[in-house]
């Protein structure tokens, strides 16, 4: 009998890749949807015939209990979150409610549906829970590279909320014997990344500049350094974490650092342009408290999970630019057809 997985945030970048991966593994996949008018449901539109959906809201405890009880999943992947870090300074309460308290509500839903009432369980036959933790928890880093034992110094309301979600997941594991793990994922991108994120902002701009739709690209801190990988690789790690005999937390990343400047250079070079002719600095885009350097030590994931990334950073940026070139070209062709029809 095939396993059942419930994914919160199924219409996001990671949720769509994870749904594809689990379907390929023979899972029955359910997505938690807050209402049917989700603007990003198109991300999984090609999978709709293979997916099931259940109503639920990370801000509503009773809806989560109902969803878990209805689906009766073997595994829950909590990817639902407000994932754009700068937004957390603009709406810190909302981000904390979803990214922090939403984790607690989902853990409580599992506890109540599973009948865990204060005594530790042996974990047999339990719902297994994955929490999407973040490299932003490391913040003003205490050491480089960062590993599972590195202390957290978050530098944004987003990072603080994710840190709460991480610790409450560990607490439920230790308090109730729940099979609950956290993946401390470093930055992971793809052509499905939202346009507000810097890598996608770059790839979109490069495509539009190459095709003559845009003149300039405004960015903030070009010297910020990140460990960027491919989202399709990282969802494999999520799944592997829930297949282990014992629950544990893992850092997931490539171990390679690149600056925003590197991302810009690679993207513009891919289309034969000099980035310095098109990029300008906008101080308003610099974060109030910047995280300067993030780099993963994923040795534990490599040795215990057998996980390795398959896409390097230059390949990732070129993949994103090519995708956006195709998209922008289709939009131009559609615009030309509309113009022709108007005549």
XYZ file of C-alpha atoms in Angstrom:
343
model
C 0.000 0.000 0.000
C 1.485 3.339 -1.038
C 2.485 5.919 1.558
C 0.516 9.116 2.018
C 2.244 12.495 2.284
C 0.689 15.832 3.224
C 2.554 18.943 2.052
C 1.879 22.432 3.361
C 3.039 25.070 0.900
C 2.566 22.672 -2.006
C 2.139 25.556 -4.479
C 5.503 27.068 -3.566
C 8.820 26.364 -5.245
C 9.828 23.584 -2.852
C 6.333 22.146 -2.557
C 5.993 21.677 -6.306
C 9.370 19.935 -6.624
C 8.666 17.778 -3.576
C 5.254 16.761 -4.934
C 6.894 15.645 -8.179
C 9.561 13.696 -6.301
C 7.108 11.908 -4.011
C 4.758 11.024 -6.864
C 7.737 9.468 -8.650
C 8.368 7.427 -5.490
C 4.807 6.057 -5.626
C 3.292 8.213 -2.871
C -0.266 9.455 -2.622
C 0.325 13.205 -2.296
C -2.022 15.658 -0.610
C -1.597 19.415 -0.567
C -2.879 21.717 2.164
C -4.649 24.617 0.456
C -6.092 27.695 2.146
C -9.111 28.198 -0.083
C -9.329 27.274 -3.746
C -8.235 30.655 -5.153
C -4.543 30.146 -4.444
C -2.752 32.424 -6.961
C 0.205 30.043 -7.251
C -1.780 26.855 -7.797
C -0.592 27.023 -11.410
C 2.815 25.765 -10.181
C 1.282 22.319 -9.677
C -1.390 22.532 -12.388
C 0.320 19.853 -14.491
C 0.166 17.512 -11.475
C -3.427 18.212 -10.445
C -4.761 14.928 -11.823
C -2.299 13.064 -9.578
C -2.716 15.192 -6.445
C -5.395 15.509 -3.777
C -6.101 18.684 -1.831
C -7.438 19.396 1.630
C -8.461 22.720 3.159
C -6.352 24.038 5.993
C -4.696 27.163 7.367
C -1.493 27.385 9.424
C -3.198 30.131 11.455
C -6.201 27.931 12.331
C -5.592 25.026 14.716
C -8.925 23.283 14.161
C -8.512 23.262 10.372
C -5.118 21.573 10.719
C -6.547 18.913 13.042
C -9.321 18.248 10.540
C -6.886 18.049 7.630
C -4.520 15.624 9.378
C -7.442 13.490 10.549
C -8.923 13.363 7.050
C -5.699 12.567 5.182
C -4.198 10.188 7.778
C -0.716 10.796 6.317
C 2.400 8.748 6.937
C 4.522 11.865 6.424
C 3.904 15.605 6.752
C 6.201 18.153 5.135
C 5.668 21.621 6.604
C 6.912 23.900 3.827
C 4.175 26.516 4.209
C 5.687 29.867 5.199
C 6.192 33.473 4.232
C 9.602 32.881 2.696
C 10.673 36.366 1.518
C 12.990 37.561 4.304
C 12.689 41.362 3.721
C 8.915 41.122 4.192
C 9.502 40.064 7.798
C 10.519 43.608 8.742
C 7.343 44.981 7.142
C 4.929 42.424 8.643
C 6.777 40.817 11.566
C 3.639 39.713 13.426
C 2.160 37.916 10.412
C 5.474 36.233 9.585
C 5.830 35.078 13.202
C 2.272 33.723 13.277
C 2.809 31.597 10.165
C 6.514 30.713 10.300
C 6.648 30.214 14.066
C 3.245 29.519 15.562
C 2.149 27.681 12.415
C 4.752 25.018 13.196
C 3.403 24.615 16.721
C -0.150 24.301 15.433
C 0.820 21.574 12.985
C 2.744 19.688 15.680
C -0.271 19.968 17.971
C -2.530 18.652 15.204
C -0.262 15.617 14.828
C -0.151 15.112 18.598
C -3.915 15.275 18.983
C -4.773 13.111 15.971
C -2.113 10.570 17.022
C -3.337 10.485 20.619
C -0.026 11.510 22.182
C -1.045 12.735 25.622
C 2.096 13.678 27.471
C 4.035 10.422 27.659
C 6.856 9.515 25.297
C 5.992 7.106 22.509
C 8.301 4.565 20.899
C 7.669 6.235 17.529
C 6.318 3.106 15.871
C 3.653 3.749 13.251
C 3.675 7.480 13.919
C 3.149 10.315 11.505
C 6.618 11.542 10.539
C 7.033 15.334 10.450
C 9.484 17.462 8.483
C 9.980 21.121 9.396
C 11.533 23.501 6.867
C 14.136 25.287 8.956
C 16.464 27.864 7.422
C 20.079 28.974 7.192
C 18.772 32.418 8.198
C 18.684 31.063 11.758
C 22.501 31.245 11.808
C 22.364 34.958 11.008
C 25.460 36.762 12.307
C 27.391 33.545 12.075
C 29.489 32.231 14.952
C 31.588 30.060 12.624
C 32.013 29.294 8.930
C 30.938 26.919 7.533
C 27.790 26.350 9.575
C 26.879 22.866 10.796
C 24.188 21.273 12.983
C 25.964 22.359 16.192
C 26.525 26.004 15.174
C 24.676 28.403 17.480
C 21.857 30.536 16.087
C 22.097 34.344 15.871
C 19.163 35.297 13.612
C 19.234 38.796 12.104
C 15.642 39.168 10.903
C 12.130 38.570 12.240
C 12.006 35.754 9.668
C 15.098 34.124 11.145
C 13.771 34.495 14.690
C 10.440 32.876 13.760
C 12.195 30.013 11.963
C 14.375 29.497 15.041
C 11.253 29.109 17.186
C 9.843 26.602 14.678
C 13.108 24.673 14.786
C 13.242 24.479 18.584
C 9.558 23.638 19.053
C 10.005 20.764 16.572
C 12.924 19.464 18.617
C 10.905 19.938 21.819
C 8.009 17.810 20.525
C 10.483 15.122 19.499
C 12.030 15.106 22.972
C 8.772 15.572 24.907
C 6.479 13.141 23.093
C 8.864 10.862 21.213
C 7.416 12.267 18.010
C 9.295 11.511 14.786
C 9.967 15.166 13.983
C 12.974 16.513 12.109
C 14.203 19.850 10.778
C 16.121 20.492 7.602
C 18.351 23.556 7.919
C 18.316 24.317 4.216
C 20.615 26.944 2.789
C 19.468 29.097 -0.117
C 17.996 27.002 -2.910
C 16.698 28.413 -6.153
C 15.123 27.356 -9.445
C 13.132 28.713 -12.393
C 10.081 28.409 -10.102
C 11.488 30.868 -7.556
C 9.349 33.940 -6.872
C 10.345 37.088 -8.769
C 11.006 38.927 -5.491
C 14.048 36.758 -4.656
C 17.413 38.102 -5.778
C 18.473 35.195 -8.011
C 15.160 35.205 -9.894
C 15.134 38.997 -9.987
C 18.523 38.764 -11.720
C 17.554 36.032 -14.193
C 14.304 37.787 -15.135
C 16.083 41.105 -15.644
C 18.832 39.530 -17.749
C 16.236 37.895 -20.008
C 14.256 41.119 -20.370
C 17.373 43.235 -20.989
C 18.618 40.784 -23.615
C 15.256 40.975 -25.412
C 15.071 44.770 -25.143
C 12.219 44.948 -22.607
C 14.251 46.453 -19.770
C 17.206 48.843 -19.489
C 18.591 48.479 -15.964
C 18.669 46.178 -12.939
C 18.677 47.710 -9.436
C 20.152 45.669 -6.595
C 21.182 46.157 -2.974
C 24.269 44.589 -1.420
C 26.360 42.943 -4.156
C 28.867 41.678 -1.598
C 26.415 39.481 0.366
C 27.588 35.875 0.127
C 25.369 32.800 0.085
C 25.540 29.053 -0.397
C 23.100 28.624 -3.296
C 21.848 25.275 -4.601
C 19.063 23.834 -6.774
C 15.674 23.338 -5.112
C 15.107 20.068 -6.974
C 18.165 18.633 -5.218
C 17.106 19.840 -1.788
C 13.663 18.202 -1.766
C 15.414 14.841 -2.147
C 17.142 15.574 1.164
C 13.797 16.344 2.821
C 12.454 12.949 1.816
C 15.618 11.124 2.881
C 15.426 12.662 6.369
C 12.066 10.994 6.996
C 13.316 7.577 5.866
C 15.929 7.210 8.635
C 15.483 4.857 11.593
C 16.040 7.690 14.064
C 14.875 11.310 13.687
C 17.516 14.006 13.486
C 18.214 17.497 12.138
C 20.417 18.134 9.120
C 22.174 21.051 7.415
C 21.659 20.958 3.642
C 23.805 23.009 1.278
C 26.576 22.833 -1.314
C 29.450 24.093 0.835
C 30.350 26.663 -1.844
C 29.985 30.415 -1.397
C 29.070 32.914 -4.096
C 28.297 36.618 -3.907
C 25.362 38.428 -5.457
C 27.971 39.960 -7.756
C 28.934 36.446 -8.910
C 25.296 35.667 -9.676
C 24.969 38.851 -11.732
C 28.187 38.235 -13.648
C 27.330 34.608 -14.525
C 23.800 35.524 -15.651
C 24.840 38.432 -17.901
C 27.810 36.531 -19.356
C 25.431 33.718 -20.329
C 23.669 36.071 -22.757
C 26.862 37.823 -23.905
C 26.445 41.056 -21.937
C 28.690 42.959 -19.502
C 26.819 43.270 -16.192
C 28.514 46.550 -15.264
C 26.719 48.270 -18.145
C 23.290 47.456 -16.694
C 23.422 47.093 -12.892
C 22.926 49.961 -10.442
C 22.945 49.992 -6.637
C 19.826 51.059 -4.737
C 20.556 51.612 -1.005
C 16.858 51.146 -0.180
C 17.199 47.476 -1.148
C 19.821 46.769 1.531
C 18.424 44.870 4.548
C 18.226 46.691 7.923
C 20.423 43.932 9.401
C 22.357 42.008 6.780
C 23.466 38.395 6.943
C 26.835 38.666 5.227
C 28.112 35.090 4.869
C 26.274 31.765 4.843
C 28.001 28.505 3.917
C 26.875 24.967 4.763
C 28.815 22.060 6.158
C 26.534 19.256 4.952
C 28.895 16.426 5.907
C 26.289 14.769 8.136
C 23.745 14.689 5.288
C 26.353 13.272 2.943
C 27.438 10.488 5.280
C 24.134 9.587 6.961
C 21.619 10.322 4.193
C 23.838 9.640 1.187
C 22.755 13.010 -0.211
C 24.753 15.010 -2.744
C 23.762 18.071 -4.809
C 23.751 17.488 -8.571
C 23.560 21.081 -9.910
C 26.327 23.635 -9.265
C 25.776 27.375 -8.979
C 26.839 28.497 -12.483
C 24.633 25.778 -13.993
C 21.747 26.895 -11.770
C 21.991 30.551 -12.838
C 22.205 29.580 -16.518
C 19.185 27.283 -16.079
C 17.171 30.157 -14.608
C 18.192 32.627 -17.321
C 17.302 30.139 -20.079
C 13.894 29.536 -18.505
C 13.180 33.251 -18.255
C 14.336 33.843 -21.816
C 11.794 31.248 -22.976
C 9.080 32.805 -20.836
C 9.802 36.355 -22.003
C 9.887 35.206 -25.641
C 6.489 33.518 -25.250
C 5.085 36.696 -23.732
C 6.423 38.720 -26.662
C 4.924 36.282 -29.167
C 1.581 36.434 -27.335
C 1.727 40.233 -27.340
C 2.462 40.271 -31.056
C -0.539 37.977 -31.675
C -2.799 40.273 -29.673
C -1.513 43.296 -31.574
C -2.104 41.542 -34.908
C -5.615 40.551 -33.843
C -6.430 44.151 -32.920
C -5.697 45.168 -36.498
